[in-house]
Amino acid sequence: QVQLVESGGGLVQAGGSLRLSCAASGSIFSINTMAWYRQAPGKQRELVAAITIGGSTNYTDSVKGRFTISRDNAKNTVYLQMNSLKPEDTAVYYCNARLYAIVADTGYRYLEVWGQGTLVTVSS
């Protein structure tokens, strides 16, 4: 069983900053990609940023230069530093991990796991 636990959401004024954290726990062999998605009211979930095990990153255009994704492989944790926040960044932010879990029968199983989501609200 693998789970992702997010923290760090909240209410902030436009121009402010927040840092999201997401820790993976359970029977994990390795985590390939960790990512942050978001879903605003009435909109589809979108990829915000992703980072590979080697540290390569990619961002959606709307957050480039404002958000930074990073990870601590020793702690199985991914972070999202969000600066210069805008009201349009308001959404539920979800952590995502694609990983190999240790299973008793076959040894390893490839999984995609989601966190429960954390709400970020940016007031104007």
C-alpha positions as a Python dict, from the first residue, in 0.01 Angstrom:
ca = {
    (1, 'Q'): (0, 0, 0),
    (2, 'V'): (138, 337, -105),
    (3, 'Q'): (-6, 673, -16),
    (4, 'L'): (72, 1038, -82),
    (5, 'V'): (7, 1299, 185),
    (6, 'E'): (2, 1665, 84),
    (7, 'S'): (37, 1973, 301),
    (8, 'G'): (90, 2345, 268),
    (9, 'G'): (-224, 2473, 102),
    (10, 'G'): (-418, 2771, 230),
    (11, 'L'): (-533, 3124, 166),
    (12, 'V'): (-289, 3386, 41),
    (13, 'Q'): (-315, 3729, -115),
    (14, 'A'): (-219, 3790, -474),
    (15, 'G'): (156, 3832, -503),
    (16, 'G'): (219, 3606, -207),
    (17, 'S'): (388, 3268, -178),
    (18, 'L'): (306, 2919, -64),
    (19, 'R'): (504, 2596, -49),
    (20, 'L'): (331, 2264, -101),
    (21, 'S'): (479, 1936, 17),
    (22, 'C'): (387, 1579, -69),
    (23, 'A'): (537, 1278, 105),
    (24, 'A'): (506, 925, -29),
    (25, 'S'): (499, 635, 213),
    (26, 'G'): (452, 261, 200),
    (27, 'S'): (625, -27, 26),
    (28, 'I'): (812, 178, -233),
    (29, 'F'): (1100, 50, -439),
    (30, 'S'): (1155, 362, -649),
    (31, 'I'): (965, 668, -766),
    (32, 'N'): (1009, 767, -1128),
    (33, 'T'): (816, 1089, -1180),
    (34, 'M'): (652, 1310, -921),
    (35, 'A'): (418, 1586, -1026),
    (36, 'W'): (166, 1845, -919),
    (37, 'Y'): (-169, 1883, -1091),
    (38, 'R'): (-445, 2129, -1017),
    (39, 'Q'): (-814, 2152, -1076),
    (40, 'A'): (-1001, 2479, -1058),
    (41, 'P'): (-1380, 2490, -1017),
    (42, 'G'): (-1551, 2398, -1341),
    (43, 'K'): (-1225, 2313, -1517),
    (44, 'Q'): (-1037, 1998, -1603),
    (45, 'R'): (-741, 1882, -1400),
    (46, 'E'): (-417, 2009, -1552),
    (47, 'L'): (-51, 1932, -1506),
    (48, 'V'): (129, 2213, -1325),
    (49, 'A'): (482, 2076, -1294),
    (50, 'A'): (665, 1746, -1300),
    (51, 'I'): (1010, 1623, -1199),
    (52, 'T'): (1186, 1299, -1286),
    (53, 'I'): (1404, 1093, -1056),
    (54, 'G'): (1703, 1251, -1226),
    (55, 'G'): (1579, 1603, -1162),
    (56, 'S'): (1451, 1702, -1504),
    (57, 'T'): (1154, 1935, -1477),
    (58, 'N'): (875, 2069, -1691),
    (59, 'Y'): (609, 2330, -1621),
    (60, 'T'): (289, 2446, -1774),
    (61, 'D'): (340, 2781, -1944),
    (62, 'S'): (124, 2977, -1703),
    (63, 'V'): (349, 2905, -1402),
    (64, 'K'): (693, 2924, -1563),
    (65, 'G'): (916, 3164, -1375),
    (66, 'R'): (684, 3168, -1073),
    (67, 'F'): (667, 2806, -953),
    (68, 'T'): (954, 2569, -877),
    (69, 'I'): (921, 2195, -833),
    (70, 'S'): (1185, 2000, -642),
    (71, 'R'): (1218, 1664, -473),
    (72, 'D'): (1410, 1491, -198),
    (73, 'N'): (1460, 1133, -313),
    (74, 'A'): (1582, 1020, 27),
    (75, 'K'): (1253, 1134, 181),
    (76, 'N'): (1029, 1038, -115),
    (77, 'T'): (899, 1394, -102),
    (78, 'V'): (817, 1648, -369),
    (79, 'Y'): (774, 2022, -317),
    (80, 'L'): (611, 2302, -511),
    (81, 'Q'): (730, 2653, -430),
    (82, 'M'): (473, 2897, -560),
    (83, 'N'): (566, 3265, -582),
    (84, 'S'): (389, 3568, -726),
    (85, 'L'): (58, 3390, -689),
    (86, 'K'): (-238, 3508, -892),
    (87, 'P'): (-612, 3461, -836),
    (88, 'E'): (-617, 3229, -1138),
    (89, 'D'): (-387, 2992, -947),
    (90, 'T'): (-677, 2915, -715),
    (91, 'A'): (-746, 2542, -733),
    (92, 'V'): (-718, 2212, -555),
    (93, 'Y'): (-362, 2092, -603),
    (94, 'Y'): (-299, 1720, -631),
    (95, 'C'): (26, 1533, -591),
    (96, 'N'): (95, 1249, -833),
    (97, 'A'): (362, 982, -834),
    (98, 'R'): (450, 708, -1081),
    (99, 'L'): (645, 446, -895),
    (100, 'Y'): (742, 86, -844),
    (101, 'A'): (585, -62, -531),
    (102, 'I'): (716, -373, -364),
    (103, 'V'): (462, -654, -374),
    (104, 'A'): (490, -998, -223),
    (105, 'D'): (380, -1206, -523),
    (106, 'T'): (563, -1054, -819),
    (107, 'G'): (827, -844, -652),
    (108, 'Y'): (742, -506, -804),
    (109, 'R'): (434, -341, -946),
    (110, 'Y'): (415, -15, -1142),
    (111, 'L'): (158, 220, -993),
    (112, 'E'): (25, 569, -1043),
    (113, 'V'): (-79, 717, -710),
    (114, 'W'): (-267, 1039, -627),
    (115, 'G'): (-284, 1245, -312),
    (116, 'Q'): (-608, 1365, -159),
    (117, 'G'): (-560, 1724, -274),
    (118, 'T'): (-491, 2050, -95),
    (119, 'L'): (-680, 2373, -158),
    (120, 'V'): (-493, 2686, -260),
    (121, 'T'): (-695, 3006, -262),
    (122, 'V'): (-545, 3330, -391),
    (123, 'S'): (-741, 3643, -311),
    (124, 'S'): (-721, 3957, -523),
}
